[in-house]
Amino acid sequence: MEDFSAFVGLSRTTVSKYFNDPGSVRKNTRSAIEVALKKSDFRPSMFAVNLNRRRSNILGVIIPNSTDPFYMALTRRIETIANEAGFLAFVLSSDGRAEMEDQAIQTFKSMNIAGAIIAPLGVQSHHRILAELGASIPLIYVDSPLDETSSFVGTDNRQSFRLIVDYLCRSGAPPCYFAMPLVNNNAQARQDAYVEAMQQFKMTPSIVPVTDLRSWDFEKFGYDEALRILKGQGFATKTVLCANDRVALGVISAAYQLGLKVGHGADCDLRVAGHDDHPLSRYACPPLTTVAQNYNEIGRLAIELLLERLDEKSPAAKAGSGRILLNAELMLRSSA
């Protein structure tokens, strides 16, 4: 910065003001700096500049799986709105591992981020490390809440499971529940929501016994477990409600492997439903009945809530917590 200031013939303070906010310097000064930039090809280090700022313009985003379409859609929405507000959203993946989640947090601390949006592992997360981060910067959780008091934006599991259980009970055999691996708090929350919904409709809950794994390879988990079950005693009912669509895709594949017909009809062997409305669920064979999470709205509300917290004049900045639960929409397709 000092070398560039000497090159352009201005004080370092003036040059620094320009890089923080080009509109804060006079037009002639701004033009001189921009001409010098073209001649010198100088660019300040974004990370170094943020370390010197009282308030950084970098936001941190941590997701558990960078290849999952849900998280891809979520981060795309967050990045777009953050950019429009003058912030850079920096996305890291924990790859489903607590140590990687901790490493991502330490990386963001070293970058002096202004705030963060995290889809936590929950069950495996080191809560103390996340609590320390939340005490130092505004922090919003998405997809799965860390606990009952944390700021969170996501789908109302109780509403979504009431919706799908109600439909399945009215349209055929009551569903048994095929769980997802216990990789975050959603796993237990969704199972509890299923049990509550079944009891509300005066039905007996039936939980499919599955192997206790901590894998994010949901399709393989669904396929392997369903294959094992179908080769044995089979499911307790002809209707299987899966914790998420990716597990359901594995169950449908296992049924196909064994020559079973999945669908809604007298000639079908099994009905299968999911949760989330995964982008590929409508292209499954048969297309998957599910409940749709509003990915775009979750991303929009999360980043807008974070930006409010960053506004020191906003009442939301003084609030330590806030929970926004969105309703899901029933998507009826051929599988159930």
mmCIF file of C-alpha atoms in Angstrom:
data_model
loop_
_atom_site.group_PDB
_atom_site.id
_atom_site.type_symbol
_atom_site.label_atom_id
_atom_site.label_comp_id
_atom_site.label_asym_id
_atom_site.label_seq_id
_atom_site.Cartn_x
_atom_site.Cartn_y
_atom_site.Cartn_z
ATOM 1 C CA MET A 1 0.000 0.000 0.000
ATOM 2 C CA GLU A 2 2.876 2.366 0.828
ATOM 3 C CA ASP A 3 4.589 1.653 -2.497
ATOM 4 C CA PHE A 4 1.367 2.253 -4.399
ATOM 5 C CA SER A 5 0.694 5.481 -2.460
ATOM 6 C CA ALA A 6 4.125 6.768 -3.475
ATOM 7 C CA PHE A 7 3.490 5.660 -7.070
ATOM 8 C CA VAL A 8 0.204 7.570 -7.310
ATOM 9 C CA GLY A 9 1.528 10.551 -5.341
ATOM 10 C CA LEU A 10 -1.090 10.475 -2.580
ATOM 11 C CA SER A 11 -1.025 9.763 1.133
ATOM 12 C CA ARG A 12 -1.580 6.218 2.307
ATOM 13 C CA THR A 13 -4.602 7.413 4.298
ATOM 14 C CA THR A 14 -6.259 8.755 1.139
ATOM 15 C CA VAL A 15 -5.513 5.576 -0.819
ATOM 16 C CA SER A 16 -6.814 3.454 2.047
ATOM 17 C CA LYS A 17 -10.043 5.505 2.129
ATOM 18 C CA TYR A 18 -10.514 4.825 -1.583
ATOM 19 C CA PHE A 19 -10.163 1.055 -1.189
ATOM 20 C CA ASN A 20 -12.581 1.021 1.742
ATOM 21 C CA ASP A 21 -15.109 3.189 -0.099
ATOM 22 C CA PRO A 22 -14.308 4.735 -3.523
ATOM 23 C CA GLY A 23 -17.118 7.245 -3.022
ATOM 24 C CA SER A 24 -15.437 8.672 0.081
ATOM 25 C CA VAL A 25 -12.732 10.506 -1.923
ATOM 26 C CA ARG A 26 -13.060 13.387 -4.415
ATOM 27 C CA LYS A 27 -13.716 12.595 -8.062
ATOM 28 C CA ASN A 28 -10.282 13.851 -9.239
ATOM 29 C CA THR A 29 -8.548 11.779 -6.574
ATOM 30 C CA ARG A 30 -10.599 8.725 -7.472
ATOM 31 C CA SER A 31 -9.724 9.117 -11.168
ATOM 32 C CA ALA A 32 -6.009 9.457 -10.381
ATOM 33 C CA ILE A 33 -6.058 6.285 -8.279
ATOM 34 C CA GLU A 34 -7.932 4.337 -10.944
ATOM 35 C CA VAL A 35 -5.472 5.405 -13.665
ATOM 36 C CA ALA A 36 -2.579 4.366 -11.416
ATOM 37 C CA LEU A 37 -4.244 1.017 -10.750
ATOM 38 C CA LYS A 38 -4.363 0.279 -14.469
ATOM 39 C CA LYS A 39 -0.694 1.226 -14.900
ATOM 40 C CA SER A 40 0.618 -0.643 -11.863
ATOM 41 C CA ASP A 41 -1.822 -3.590 -11.767
ATOM 42 C CA PHE A 42 -1.797 -3.174 -7.967
ATOM 43 C CA ARG A 43 -4.575 -4.830 -5.970
ATOM 44 C CA PRO A 44 -4.741 -4.809 -2.179
ATOM 45 C CA SER A 45 -5.078 -8.146 -0.389
ATOM 46 C CA MET A 46 -8.747 -8.510 0.487
ATOM 47 C CA PHE A 47 -7.926 -10.557 3.563
ATOM 48 C CA ALA A 48 -5.243 -8.149 4.790
ATOM 49 C CA VAL A 49 -7.621 -5.209 4.371
ATOM 50 C CA ASN A 50 -10.319 -7.025 6.360
ATOM 51 C CA LEU A 51 -7.905 -7.745 9.209
ATOM 52 C CA ASN A 52 -7.382 -3.998 9.611
ATOM 53 C CA ARG A 53 -11.055 -3.109 9.448
ATOM 54 C CA ARG A 54 -13.189 -2.615 12.532
ATOM 55 C CA ARG A 55 -15.959 -4.319 10.568
ATOM 56 C CA SER A 56 -15.098 -6.831 7.876
ATOM 57 C CA ASN A 57 -17.102 -7.264 4.689
ATOM 58 C CA ILE A 58 -16.542 -11.034 4.624
ATOM 59 C CA LEU A 59 -19.269 -13.434 5.770
ATOM 60 C CA GLY A 60 -18.556 -17.063 6.586
ATOM 61 C CA VAL A 61 -20.783 -19.961 5.522
ATOM 62 C CA ILE A 62 -20.191 -23.539 6.707
ATOM 63 C CA ILE A 63 -22.123 -26.450 5.209
ATOM 64 C CA PRO A 64 -21.717 -30.183 5.895
ATOM 65 C CA ASN A 65 -21.710 -31.339 2.269
ATOM 66 C CA SER A 66 -20.719 -29.172 -0.702
ATOM 67 C CA THR A 67 -22.112 -31.633 -3.283
ATOM 68 C CA ASP A 68 -25.647 -31.874 -1.857
ATOM 69 C CA PRO A 69 -28.066 -29.928 -4.119
ATOM 70 C CA PHE A 70 -29.894 -28.542 -1.071
ATOM 71 C CA TYR A 71 -26.761 -26.856 0.253
ATOM 72 C CA MET A 72 -25.732 -25.777 -3.240
ATOM 73 C CA ALA A 73 -29.068 -23.975 -3.713
ATOM 74 C CA LEU A 74 -28.878 -22.511 -0.214
ATOM 75 C CA THR A 75 -25.369 -21.074 -0.602
ATOM 76 C CA ARG A 76 -26.131 -19.722 -4.076
ATOM 77 C CA ARG A 77 -28.993 -17.669 -2.638
ATOM 78 C CA ILE A 78 -26.872 -16.485 0.305
ATOM 79 C CA GLU A 79 -23.963 -15.476 -1.950
ATOM 80 C CA THR A 80 -26.224 -13.498 -4.289
ATOM 81 C CA ILE A 81 -27.885 -11.425 -1.561
ATOM 82 C CA ALA A 82 -24.617 -10.935 0.332
ATOM 83 C CA ASN A 83 -22.954 -9.631 -2.821
ATOM 84 C CA GLU A 84 -25.819 -7.198 -3.433
ATOM 85 C CA ALA A 85 -25.318 -5.864 0.108
ATOM 86 C CA GLY A 86 -21.582 -5.352 -0.444
ATOM 87 C CA PHE A 87 -20.388 -8.494 1.344
ATOM 88 C CA LEU A 88 -18.438 -11.513 0.173
ATOM 89 C CA ALA A 89 -19.814 -14.877 1.335
ATOM 90 C CA PHE A 90 -16.949 -17.318 1.794
ATOM 91 C CA VAL A 91 -18.172 -20.953 1.806
ATOM 92 C CA LEU A 92 -16.379 -23.858 3.498
ATOM 93 C CA SER A 93 -17.505 -27.475 3.927
ATOM 94 C CA SER A 94 -17.142 -29.512 7.111
ATOM 95 C CA ASP A 95 -17.495 -32.688 5.031
ATOM 96 C CA GLY A 96 -19.656 -34.115 7.814
ATOM 97 C CA ARG A 97 -16.759 -34.166 10.297
ATOM 98 C CA ALA A 98 -16.595 -32.259 13.573
ATOM 99 C CA GLU A 99 -12.851 -31.610 13.252
ATOM 100 C CA MET A 100 -13.383 -30.068 9.814
ATOM 101 C CA GLU A 101 -16.200 -27.905 11.217
ATOM 102 C CA ASP A 102 -13.814 -26.707 13.949
ATOM 103 C CA GLN A 103 -11.100 -26.028 11.372
ATOM 104 C CA ALA A 104 -13.507 -23.980 9.257
ATOM 105 C CA ILE A 105 -14.429 -21.907 12.314
ATOM 106 C CA GLN A 106 -10.758 -21.246 13.103
ATOM 107 C CA THR A 107 -10.166 -20.243 9.467
ATOM 108 C CA PHE A 108 -13.011 -17.752 9.620
ATOM 109 C CA LYS A 109 -11.739 -16.332 12.908
ATOM 110 C CA SER A 110 -8.359 -15.703 11.276
ATOM 111 C CA MET A 111 -10.141 -13.888 8.425
ATOM 112 C CA ASN A 112 -11.933 -11.523 10.823
ATOM 113 C CA ILE A 113 -15.351 -12.316 9.334
ATOM 114 C CA ALA A 114 -18.281 -10.039 10.184
ATOM 115 C CA GLY A 115 -20.791 -12.843 10.755
ATOM 116 C CA ALA A 116 -21.582 -16.419 9.828
ATOM 117 C CA ILE A 117 -24.304 -18.766 8.625
ATOM 118 C CA ILE A 118 -23.763 -22.407 9.602
ATOM 119 C CA ALA A 119 -25.569 -25.657 8.856
ATOM 120 C CA PRO A 120 -24.202 -27.470 11.933
ATOM 121 C CA LEU A 121 -23.501 -31.132 12.369
ATOM 122 C CA GLY A 122 -25.322 -30.738 15.679
ATOM 123 C CA VAL A 123 -24.951 -34.200 17.174
ATOM 124 C CA GLN A 124 -21.226 -34.247 16.406
ATOM 125 C CA SER A 125 -20.548 -30.491 16.696
ATOM 126 C CA HIS A 126 -18.317 -29.161 19.451
ATOM 127 C CA HIS A 127 -20.887 -26.871 21.041
ATOM 128 C CA ARG A 128 -18.355 -24.891 23.080
ATOM 129 C CA ILE A 129 -16.465 -23.790 19.960
ATOM 130 C CA LEU A 130 -19.680 -22.754 18.223
ATOM 131 C CA ALA A 131 -20.856 -20.921 21.362
ATOM 132 C CA GLU A 132 -17.585 -18.967 21.477
ATOM 133 C CA LEU A 133 -18.009 -17.993 17.822
ATOM 134 C CA GLY A 134 -21.600 -16.912 18.446
ATOM 135 C CA ALA A 135 -20.475 -14.745 21.366
ATOM 136 C CA SER A 136 -17.998 -12.855 19.166
ATOM 137 C CA ILE A 137 -20.007 -12.321 15.934
ATOM 138 C CA PRO A 138 -23.625 -12.587 14.735
ATOM 139 C CA LEU A 139 -24.331 -16.248 13.939
ATOM 140 C CA ILE A 140 -27.343 -17.810 12.211
ATOM 141 C CA TYR A 141 -27.971 -21.558 11.916
ATOM 142 C CA VAL A 142 -29.788 -23.086 8.940
ATOM 143 C CA ASP A 143 -31.221 -26.518 8.046
ATOM 144 C CA SER A 144 -30.676 -27.989 11.510
ATOM 145 C CA PRO A 145 -30.656 -25.935 14.753
ATOM 146 C CA LEU A 146 -27.773 -26.420 17.142
ATOM 147 C CA ASP A 147 -30.139 -26.260 20.129
ATOM 148 C CA GLU A 148 -33.483 -24.789 21.184
ATOM 149 C CA THR A 149 -32.109 -21.306 21.914
ATOM 150 C CA SER A 150 -29.913 -20.621 18.874
ATOM 151 C CA SER A 151 -30.901 -18.282 16.018
ATOM 152 C CA PHE A 152 -32.249 -20.533 13.290
ATOM 153 C CA VAL A 153 -33.949 -20.459 9.885
ATOM 154 C CA GLY A 154 -35.328 -23.704 8.470
ATOM 155 C CA THR A 155 -38.317 -25.938 7.787
ATOM 156 C CA ASP A 156 -40.909 -26.669 10.463
ATOM 157 C CA ASN A 157 -40.483 -30.446 10.717
ATOM 158 C CA ARG A 158 -43.630 -30.846 12.797
ATOM 159 C CA GLN A 159 -45.751 -29.126 10.133
ATOM 160 C CA SER A 160 -44.124 -30.970 7.232
ATOM 161 C CA PHE A 161 -44.528 -34.412 8.803
ATOM 162 C CA ARG A 162 -48.128 -33.734 9.787
ATOM 163 C CA LEU A 163 -48.729 -32.881 6.136
ATOM 164 C CA ILE A 164 -47.149 -36.004 4.627
ATOM 165 C CA VAL A 165 -48.396 -38.407 7.336
ATOM 166 C CA ASP A 166 -51.944 -37.088 6.958
ATOM 167 C CA TYR A 167 -51.864 -37.681 3.198
ATOM 168 C CA LEU A 168 -50.326 -41.156 3.454
ATOM 169 C CA CYS A 169 -52.824 -42.292 6.109
ATOM 170 C CA ARG A 170 -55.788 -41.014 4.090
ATOM 171 C CA SER A 171 -54.607 -42.515 0.803
ATOM 172 C CA GLY A 172 -53.448 -45.967 1.839
ATOM 173 C CA ALA A 173 -51.725 -47.987 4.541
ATOM 174 C CA PRO A 174 -50.294 -45.855 7.396
ATOM 175 C CA PRO A 175 -46.540 -45.312 6.939
ATOM 176 C CA CYS A 176 -43.664 -46.852 8.796
ATOM 177 C CA TYR A 177 -40.680 -44.536 9.266
ATOM 178 C CA PHE A 178 -37.269 -45.125 7.644
ATOM 179 C CA ALA A 179 -34.737 -42.968 9.501
ATOM 180 C CA MET A 180 -31.678 -41.151 8.195
ATOM 181 C CA PRO A 181 -28.206 -41.592 9.724
ATOM 182 C CA LEU A 182 -27.714 -39.559 12.908
ATOM 183 C CA VAL A 183 -25.474 -36.938 11.302
ATOM 184 C CA ASN A 184 -27.258 -33.841 12.632
ATOM 185 C CA ASN A 185 -30.159 -32.813 14.866
ATOM 186 C CA ASN A 186 -32.622 -33.178 11.983
ATOM 187 C CA ALA A 187 -32.326 -36.952 12.255
ATOM 188 C CA GLN A 188 -33.939 -37.161 15.700
ATOM 189 C CA ALA A 189 -36.210 -34.137 15.151
ATOM 190 C CA ARG A 190 -37.789 -35.679 12.056
ATOM 191 C CA GLN A 191 -38.330 -39.034 13.734
ATOM 192 C CA ASP A 192 -39.969 -37.286 16.701
ATOM 193 C CA ALA A 193 -42.155 -35.286 14.294
ATOM 194 C CA TYR A 194 -43.287 -38.505 12.574
ATOM 195 C CA VAL A 195 -44.190 -40.138 15.905
ATOM 196 C CA GLU A 196 -46.105 -37.033 17.004
ATOM 197 C CA ALA A 197 -48.013 -36.862 13.714
ATOM 198 C CA MET A 198 -48.988 -40.541 13.825
ATOM 199 C CA GLN A 199 -50.249 -40.165 17.387
ATOM 200 C CA GLN A 200 -52.260 -37.072 16.434
ATOM 201 C CA PHE A 201 -54.004 -39.120 13.731
ATOM 202 C CA LYS A 202 -54.659 -41.979 16.201
ATOM 203 C CA MET A 203 -52.206 -44.270 14.430
ATOM 204 C CA THR A 204 -49.497 -46.454 15.935
ATOM 205 C CA PRO A 205 -45.980 -45.270 14.968
ATOM 206 C CA SER A 206 -43.711 -47.889 13.432
ATOM 207 C CA ILE A 207 -39.973 -47.170 13.306
ATOM 208 C CA VAL A 208 -37.976 -49.305 10.867
ATOM 209 C CA PRO A 209 -34.925 -50.783 12.682
ATOM 210 C CA VAL A 210 -31.847 -49.612 10.763
ATOM 211 C CA THR A 211 -28.112 -49.824 11.345
ATOM 212 C CA ASP A 212 -26.625 -47.017 13.456
ATOM 213 C CA LEU A 213 -24.302 -45.262 10.989
ATOM 214 C CA ARG A 214 -22.891 -41.701 10.776
ATOM 215 C CA SER A 215 -22.623 -41.509 6.982
ATOM 216 C CA TRP A 216 -23.694 -38.666 4.671
ATOM 217 C CA ASP A 217 -24.002 -41.166 1.799
ATOM 218 C CA PHE A 218 -27.778 -41.273 2.292
ATOM 219 C CA GLU A 219 -28.614 -43.032 -0.983
ATOM 220 C CA LYS A 220 -26.285 -45.941 -0.204
ATOM 221 C CA PHE A 221 -27.579 -46.103 3.367
ATOM 222 C CA GLY A 222 -31.185 -46.292 2.116
ATOM 223 C CA TYR A 223 -30.321 -48.863 -0.540
ATOM 224 C CA ASP A 224 -28.279 -51.167 1.727
ATOM 225 C CA GLU A 225 -30.743 -51.081 4.621
ATOM 226 C CA ALA A 226 -33.827 -51.520 2.420
ATOM 227 C CA LEU A 227 -32.203 -54.413 0.569
ATOM 228 C CA ARG A 228 -31.440 -56.115 3.887
ATOM 229 C CA ILE A 229 -34.982 -55.536 5.170
ATOM 230 C CA LEU A 230 -36.756 -56.584 1.960
ATOM 231 C CA LYS A 231 -34.693 -59.772 1.737
ATOM 232 C CA GLY A 232 -35.735 -60.557 5.316
ATOM 233 C CA GLN A 233 -39.114 -59.980 6.932
ATOM 234 C CA GLY A 234 -39.922 -56.874 4.884
ATOM 235 C CA PHE A 235 -41.442 -53.631 6.127
ATOM 236 C CA ALA A 236 -44.229 -53.604 8.714
ATOM 237 C CA THR A 237 -46.505 -51.805 6.248
ATOM 238 C CA LYS A 238 -46.675 -51.278 2.491
ATOM 239 C CA THR A 239 -46.026 -47.544 2.958
ATOM 240 C CA VAL A 240 -42.518 -46.311 3.791
ATOM 241 C CA LEU A 241 -41.932 -42.689 4.793
ATOM 242 C CA CYS A 242 -38.236 -41.802 4.619
ATOM 243 C CA ALA A 243 -36.515 -39.076 6.636
ATOM 244 C CA ASN A 244 -35.290 -37.423 3.437
ATOM 245 C CA ASP A 245 -35.489 -37.867 -0.317
ATOM 246 C CA ARG A 246 -31.958 -39.155 -0.709
ATOM 247 C CA VAL A 247 -32.705 -42.072 1.612
ATOM 248 C CA ALA A 248 -35.962 -42.644 -0.302
ATOM 249 C CA LEU A 249 -34.064 -42.833 -3.605
ATOM 250 C CA GLY A 250 -31.987 -45.646 -2.132
ATOM 251 C CA VAL A 251 -35.112 -47.485 -0.942
ATOM 252 C CA ILE A 252 -36.705 -47.226 -4.410
ATOM 253 C CA SER A 253 -33.512 -48.559 -5.990
ATOM 254 C CA ALA A 254 -33.444 -51.539 -3.608
ATOM 255 C CA ALA A 255 -37.090 -52.336 -4.413
ATOM 256 C CA TYR A 256 -36.317 -52.224 -8.138
ATOM 257 C CA GLN A 257 -33.323 -54.510 -7.615
ATOM 258 C CA LEU A 258 -35.659 -57.106 -6.088
ATOM 259 C CA GLY A 259 -38.316 -56.737 -8.788
ATOM 260 C CA LEU A 260 -40.817 -54.914 -6.586
ATOM 261 C CA LYS A 261 -43.116 -52.272 -8.029
ATOM 262 C CA VAL A 262 -43.176 -48.937 -6.201
ATOM 263 C CA GLY A 263 -46.240 -46.748 -6.616
ATOM 264 C CA HIS A 264 -49.812 -45.990 -5.663
ATOM 265 C CA GLY A 265 -52.108 -48.686 -6.984
ATOM 266 C CA ALA A 266 -53.488 -52.166 -6.406
ATOM 267 C CA ASP A 267 -50.725 -53.695 -8.543
ATOM 268 C CA CYS A 268 -47.929 -52.028 -6.560
ATOM 269 C CA ASP A 269 -45.891 -53.742 -3.850
ATOM 270 C CA LEU A 270 -44.733 -50.664 -1.959
ATOM 271 C CA ARG A 271 -45.392 -46.956 -1.522
ATOM 272 C CA VAL A 272 -42.352 -44.757 -0.800
ATOM 273 C CA ALA A 273 -42.350 -41.079 0.236
ATOM 274 C CA GLY A 274 -39.616 -38.688 1.261
ATOM 275 C CA HIS A 275 -38.933 -35.229 2.622
ATOM 276 C CA ASP A 276 -37.166 -32.142 1.133
ATOM 277 C CA ASP A 277 -38.111 -32.212 -2.586
ATOM 278 C CA HIS A 278 -34.559 -32.968 -3.684
ATOM 279 C CA PRO A 279 -33.980 -31.623 -7.247
ATOM 280 C CA LEU A 280 -33.775 -35.181 -8.569
ATOM 281 C CA SER A 281 -36.869 -36.477 -6.751
ATOM 282 C CA ARG A 282 -39.217 -35.553 -9.602
ATOM 283 C CA TYR A 283 -37.005 -37.500 -12.026
ATOM 284 C CA ALA A 284 -36.848 -40.709 -9.969
ATOM 285 C CA CYS A 285 -38.538 -43.827 -11.307
ATOM 286 C CA PRO A 286 -41.241 -43.507 -10.195
ATOM 287 C CA PRO A 287 -41.222 -39.776 -9.355
ATOM 288 C CA LEU A 288 -41.056 -39.356 -5.581
ATOM 289 C CA THR A 289 -43.912 -38.083 -3.423
ATOM 290 C CA THR A 290 -42.399 -35.718 -0.867
ATOM 291 C CA VAL A 291 -42.736 -32.421 0.989
ATOM 292 C CA ALA A 292 -40.827 -29.457 -0.399
ATOM 293 C CA GLN A 293 -38.503 -27.281 1.625
ATOM 294 C CA ASN A 294 -38.283 -23.718 0.323
ATOM 295 C CA TYR A 295 -34.506 -23.599 -0.251
ATOM 296 C CA ASN A 296 -34.488 -20.097 -1.701
ATOM 297 C CA GLU A 297 -36.575 -18.637 1.100
ATOM 298 C CA ILE A 298 -34.433 -20.275 3.792
ATOM 299 C CA GLY A 299 -31.325 -18.765 2.195
ATOM 300 C CA ARG A 300 -32.946 -15.345 1.766
ATOM 301 C CA LEU A 301 -34.247 -15.128 5.325
ATOM 302 C CA ALA A 302 -30.979 -16.388 6.824
ATOM 303 C CA ILE A 303 -28.779 -13.835 5.066
ATOM 304 C CA GLU A 304 -31.268 -11.006 5.662
ATOM 305 C CA LEU A 305 -31.435 -11.871 9.369
ATOM 306 C CA LEU A 306 -27.640 -11.892 9.520
ATOM 307 C CA LEU A 307 -27.406 -8.529 7.752
ATOM 308 C CA GLU A 308 -29.896 -7.096 10.253
ATOM 309 C CA ARG A 309 -27.722 -8.327 13.103
ATOM 310 C CA LEU A 310 -24.747 -6.603 11.495
ATOM 311 C CA ASP A 311 -26.630 -3.304 11.490
ATOM 312 C CA GLU A 312 -25.780 -1.897 14.894
ATOM 313 C CA LYS A 313 -28.785 0.424 14.771
ATOM 314 C CA SER A 314 -31.212 -2.404 14.185
ATOM 315 C CA PRO A 315 -33.162 -3.819 17.169
ATOM 316 C CA ALA A 316 -32.412 -7.287 15.784
ATOM 317 C CA ALA A 317 -28.700 -6.669 16.405
ATOM 318 C CA LYS A 318 -29.380 -6.594 20.128
ATOM 319 C CA ALA A 319 -31.411 -9.796 20.097
ATOM 320 C CA GLY A 320 -29.410 -12.901 20.883
ATOM 321 C CA SER A 321 -31.734 -15.356 19.230
ATOM 322 C CA GLY A 322 -34.514 -15.668 16.700
ATOM 323 C CA ARG A 323 -36.200 -18.642 15.082
ATOM 324 C CA ILE A 324 -37.935 -18.638 11.718
ATOM 325 C CA LEU A 325 -39.732 -21.871 10.797
ATOM 326 C CA LEU A 326 -41.115 -22.211 7.273
ATOM 327 C CA ASN A 327 -44.005 -24.424 6.182
ATOM 328 C CA ALA A 328 -43.366 -27.149 3.625
ATOM 329 C CA GLU A 329 -45.545 -27.966 0.595
ATOM 330 C CA LEU A 330 -46.866 -31.422 -0.284
ATOM 331 C CA MET A 331 -45.639 -32.704 -3.661
ATOM 332 C CA LEU A 332 -47.791 -35.613 -4.883
ATOM 333 C CA ARG A 333 -46.108 -37.895 -7.418
ATOM 334 C CA SER A 334 -46.310 -41.518 -8.530
ATOM 335 C CA SER A 335 -44.284 -43.228 -5.786
ATOM 336 C CA ALA A 336 -47.037 -42.868 -3.167
#
